[in-house]
mmCIF file of C-alpha atoms in Angstrom:
data_model
loop_
_atom_site.group_PDB
_atom_site.id
_atom_site.type_symbol
_atom_site.label_atom_id
_atom_site.label_comp_id
_atom_site.label_asym_id
_atom_site.label_seq_id
_atom_site.Cartn_x
_atom_site.Cartn_y
_atom_site.Cartn_z
ATOM 1 C CA MET A 1 37.254 78.900 -69.194
ATOM 2 C CA ILE A 2 35.058 76.734 -70.516
ATOM 3 C CA PRO A 3 31.476 76.889 -68.361
ATOM 4 C CA VAL A 4 30.087 74.044 -66.733
ATOM 5 C CA PRO A 5 26.153 73.602 -66.362
ATOM 6 C CA LYS A 6 25.486 73.211 -62.480
ATOM 7 C CA ARG A 7 23.691 70.012 -62.579
ATOM 8 C CA PHE A 8 26.540 68.669 -63.824
ATOM 9 C CA LEU A 9 28.823 69.523 -61.104
ATOM 10 C CA VAL A 10 26.417 68.038 -59.028
ATOM 11 C CA CYS A 11 26.216 64.683 -60.387
ATOM 12 C CA ILE A 12 30.286 64.724 -60.413
ATOM 13 C CA LEU A 13 30.393 65.648 -56.986
ATOM 14 C CA ALA A 14 28.154 63.036 -55.749
ATOM 15 C CA LEU A 15 29.628 60.071 -57.822
ATOM 16 C CA ALA A 16 32.523 61.217 -55.881
ATOM 17 C CA ALA A 17 31.707 61.715 -52.609
ATOM 18 C CA GLY A 18 29.771 58.239 -52.932
ATOM 19 C CA LEU A 19 25.636 59.610 -52.731
ATOM 20 C CA ALA A 20 24.778 58.009 -56.085
ATOM 21 C CA GLY A 21 24.914 54.486 -53.542
ATOM 22 C CA PRO A 22 26.894 51.720 -54.143
ATOM 23 C CA LEU A 23 27.226 49.692 -57.682
ATOM 24 C CA ARG A 24 25.183 46.574 -57.342
ATOM 25 C CA ALA A 25 27.140 43.618 -57.891
ATOM 26 C CA GLN A 26 25.958 41.460 -61.518
ATOM 27 C CA ALA A 27 22.830 39.272 -60.768
ATOM 28 C CA PRO A 28 23.955 35.573 -61.064
ATOM 29 C CA ASN A 29 23.546 33.247 -64.294
ATOM 30 C CA LEU A 30 22.146 30.423 -62.688
ATOM 31 C CA VAL A 31 20.736 27.159 -64.248
ATOM 32 C CA VAL A 32 20.331 23.751 -62.328
ATOM 33 C CA ARG A 33 20.482 20.748 -64.304
ATOM 34 C CA TYR A 34 19.154 17.555 -63.547
ATOM 35 C CA VAL A 35 18.626 14.169 -64.589
ATOM 36 C CA ASN A 36 16.985 10.389 -63.351
ATOM 37 C CA ALA A 37 17.653 7.047 -64.170
ATOM 38 C CA ASP A 38 14.794 7.208 -67.025
ATOM 39 C CA MET A 39 16.880 10.558 -68.975
ATOM 40 C CA THR A 40 19.011 10.118 -71.552
ATOM 41 C CA ALA A 41 20.048 13.106 -71.285
ATOM 42 C CA PRO A 42 20.014 16.305 -68.540
ATOM 43 C CA ALA A 43 17.225 18.641 -68.582
ATOM 44 C CA SER A 44 18.386 22.601 -67.669
ATOM 45 C CA VAL A 45 16.085 24.410 -65.871
ATOM 46 C CA LEU A 46 15.884 28.434 -65.153
ATOM 47 C CA PRO A 47 14.748 30.189 -61.681
ATOM 48 C CA GLY A 48 11.237 29.856 -61.791
ATOM 49 C CA GLY A 49 10.800 26.859 -63.224
ATOM 50 C CA SER A 50 10.002 22.806 -62.377
ATOM 51 C CA ILE A 51 12.029 20.014 -61.920
ATOM 52 C CA THR A 52 9.999 16.652 -62.099
ATOM 53 C CA VAL A 53 10.826 13.572 -60.189
ATOM 54 C CA PRO A 54 9.345 10.471 -62.584
ATOM 55 C CA GLY A 55 6.362 8.339 -60.929
ATOM 56 C CA VAL A 56 8.120 6.466 -57.204
ATOM 57 C CA ALA A 57 5.965 3.390 -55.839
ATOM 58 C CA ALA A 58 4.620 4.045 -51.897
ATOM 59 C CA GLY A 59 7.800 3.830 -49.707
ATOM 60 C CA LYS A 60 10.426 3.550 -52.261
ATOM 61 C CA THR A 61 12.982 6.619 -52.679
ATOM 62 C CA THR A 62 14.056 7.652 -55.917
ATOM 63 C CA GLU A 63 16.765 10.426 -56.471
ATOM 64 C CA LEU A 64 17.882 13.630 -59.178
ATOM 65 C CA THR A 65 21.672 13.943 -60.296
ATOM 66 C CA ALA A 66 21.893 17.718 -59.958
ATOM 67 C CA THR A 67 24.107 20.740 -60.588
ATOM 68 C CA ALA A 68 23.852 24.815 -59.742
ATOM 69 C CA ASP A 69 25.723 25.838 -62.811
ATOM 70 C CA ASN A 70 27.139 29.644 -63.283
ATOM 71 C CA GLN A 71 27.061 30.474 -66.349
ATOM 72 C CA GLY A 72 27.708 33.796 -65.829
ATOM 73 C CA ALA A 73 30.587 36.059 -66.011
ATOM 74 C CA ALA A 74 31.110 36.094 -62.450
ATOM 75 C CA ALA A 75 32.036 34.104 -59.678
ATOM 76 C CA TRP A 76 29.072 33.794 -56.605
ATOM 77 C CA THR A 77 29.259 32.399 -53.450
ATOM 78 C CA LEU A 78 26.547 29.228 -52.705
ATOM 79 C CA ARG A 79 25.994 30.238 -49.742
ATOM 80 C CA SER A 80 22.762 26.982 -49.261
ATOM 81 C CA LEU A 81 20.414 24.718 -50.782
ATOM 82 C CA THR A 82 17.055 24.070 -49.478
ATOM 83 C CA VAL A 83 13.998 22.383 -50.338
ATOM 84 C CA SER A 84 10.126 22.478 -48.697
ATOM 85 C CA GLY A 85 6.865 20.100 -48.881
ATOM 86 C CA ALA A 86 6.327 16.302 -48.075
ATOM 87 C CA GLY A 87 8.506 13.742 -49.364
ATOM 88 C CA PHE A 88 11.194 16.112 -50.853
ATOM 89 C CA SER A 89 14.889 16.472 -49.578
ATOM 90 C CA VAL A 90 17.866 17.630 -50.863
ATOM 91 C CA SER A 91 22.228 16.791 -50.123
ATOM 92 C CA SER A 92 23.810 19.561 -47.871
ATOM 93 C CA VAL A 93 26.480 21.660 -49.543
ATOM 94 C CA SER A 94 28.990 23.431 -48.092
ATOM 95 C CA GLU A 95 28.818 27.041 -48.761
ATOM 96 C CA THR A 96 31.328 27.756 -51.804
ATOM 97 C CA VAL A 97 32.746 29.804 -54.497
ATOM 98 C CA VAL A 98 31.287 29.073 -57.790
ATOM 99 C CA PRO A 99 33.584 30.584 -60.796
ATOM 100 C CA PRO A 100 32.343 31.092 -63.941
ATOM 101 C CA GLY A 101 31.642 27.906 -66.310
ATOM 102 C CA SER A 102 31.792 25.735 -63.010
ATOM 103 C CA THR A 103 29.095 23.479 -60.932
ATOM 104 C CA VAL A 104 28.095 22.538 -57.968
ATOM 105 C CA PRO A 105 26.825 19.114 -57.907
ATOM 106 C CA PHE A 106 24.124 17.793 -55.185
ATOM 107 C CA THR A 107 21.254 15.679 -54.911
ATOM 108 C CA ILE A 108 17.500 16.100 -54.726
ATOM 109 C CA GLY A 109 15.135 12.714 -52.953
ATOM 110 C CA PHE A 110 11.414 12.263 -53.002
ATOM 111 C CA SER A 111 9.947 9.886 -50.766
ATOM 112 C CA GLY A 112 6.275 9.935 -50.944
ATOM 113 C CA PRO A 113 4.103 7.824 -48.253
ATOM 114 C CA ALA A 114 1.043 7.157 -50.317
ATOM 115 C CA LEU A 115 -0.979 7.698 -53.764
ATOM 116 C CA GLY A 116 -0.969 10.824 -54.886
ATOM 117 C CA ARG A 117 0.716 14.498 -56.756
ATOM 118 C CA TYR A 118 3.124 16.092 -54.581
ATOM 119 C CA SER A 119 4.337 19.585 -54.977
ATOM 120 C CA GLY A 120 7.583 21.655 -52.971
ATOM 121 C CA ARG A 121 10.044 24.272 -53.827
ATOM 122 C CA LEU A 122 14.170 24.221 -54.238
ATOM 123 C CA THR A 123 15.575 27.053 -53.052
ATOM 124 C CA ILE A 124 18.686 28.093 -54.194
ATOM 125 C CA GLN A 125 20.675 31.056 -51.504
ATOM 126 C CA VAL A 126 23.794 32.759 -53.659
ATOM 127 C CA ASN A 127 26.153 35.957 -52.804
ATOM 128 C CA SER A 128 27.355 37.840 -55.638
ATOM 129 C CA GLY A 129 30.202 40.245 -53.867
ATOM 130 C CA ASN A 130 27.899 41.295 -51.331
ATOM 131 C CA THR A 131 24.459 41.188 -52.465
ATOM 132 C CA PRO A 132 22.105 38.735 -51.675
ATOM 133 C CA TYR A 133 19.892 36.671 -54.287
ATOM 134 C CA VAL A 134 17.524 33.744 -53.858
ATOM 135 C CA TYR A 135 16.695 31.300 -56.600
ATOM 136 C CA VAL A 136 13.167 29.058 -56.420
ATOM 137 C CA PHE A 137 12.122 26.172 -58.440
ATOM 138 C CA TYR A 138 9.544 24.438 -57.916
ATOM 139 C CA LEU A 139 8.940 20.190 -57.431
ATOM 140 C CA SER A 140 6.421 17.666 -58.613
ATOM 141 C CA ALA A 141 6.557 14.421 -58.138
ATOM 142 C CA SER A 142 3.620 11.288 -57.969
ATOM 143 C CA VAL A 143 3.394 8.105 -56.186
ATOM 144 C CA VAL A 144 2.017 5.677 -58.069
ATOM 145 C CA ALA A 145 0.536 1.858 -57.151
ATOM 146 C CA PRO A 146 3.851 -0.312 -57.493
ATOM 147 C CA ASP A 147 3.341 -3.049 -60.110
ATOM 148 C CA TYR A 148 2.334 -6.255 -58.701
ATOM 149 C CA VAL A 149 2.608 -8.602 -61.619
ATOM 150 C CA ASP A 150 5.445 -10.029 -62.520
ATOM 151 C CA ARG A 151 6.147 -9.718 -66.289
ATOM 152 C CA LYS A 152 8.240 -12.830 -66.926
ATOM 153 C CA SER A 153 5.590 -15.443 -64.902
ATOM 154 C CA VAL A 154 2.618 -14.360 -67.582
#
């Protein structure tokens, strides 16, 4: 008989009994891509990054076309999209499973009531297996004075 160290046996028994804890699902590899009318190509933003809305005239609304991209090897479930910050909005998205390589489209809107800079947050909640994850992206926008000069008549 081969001698087996006691620590090894305790480890094996703990794993067999589930005492070592459940295996955690892999964290989702989520990237947000967005584009506006002034951009020639979409911008990619990792969680914790900034999404910038171009200058908009007071009282006007602008929208960014965006996607939440699954760049990982496992599917995850998109639970919710929310925004905070004056003037910002986000389109509603139904809870959905996002397979690897797939995207979920949504829209970020902004309408500022007065001149100035605005900031907010986009929060994306997902589940990988039974594990919840929350990703935050920082929003910034500015309201600028409208151009009252008719350039064709000058």
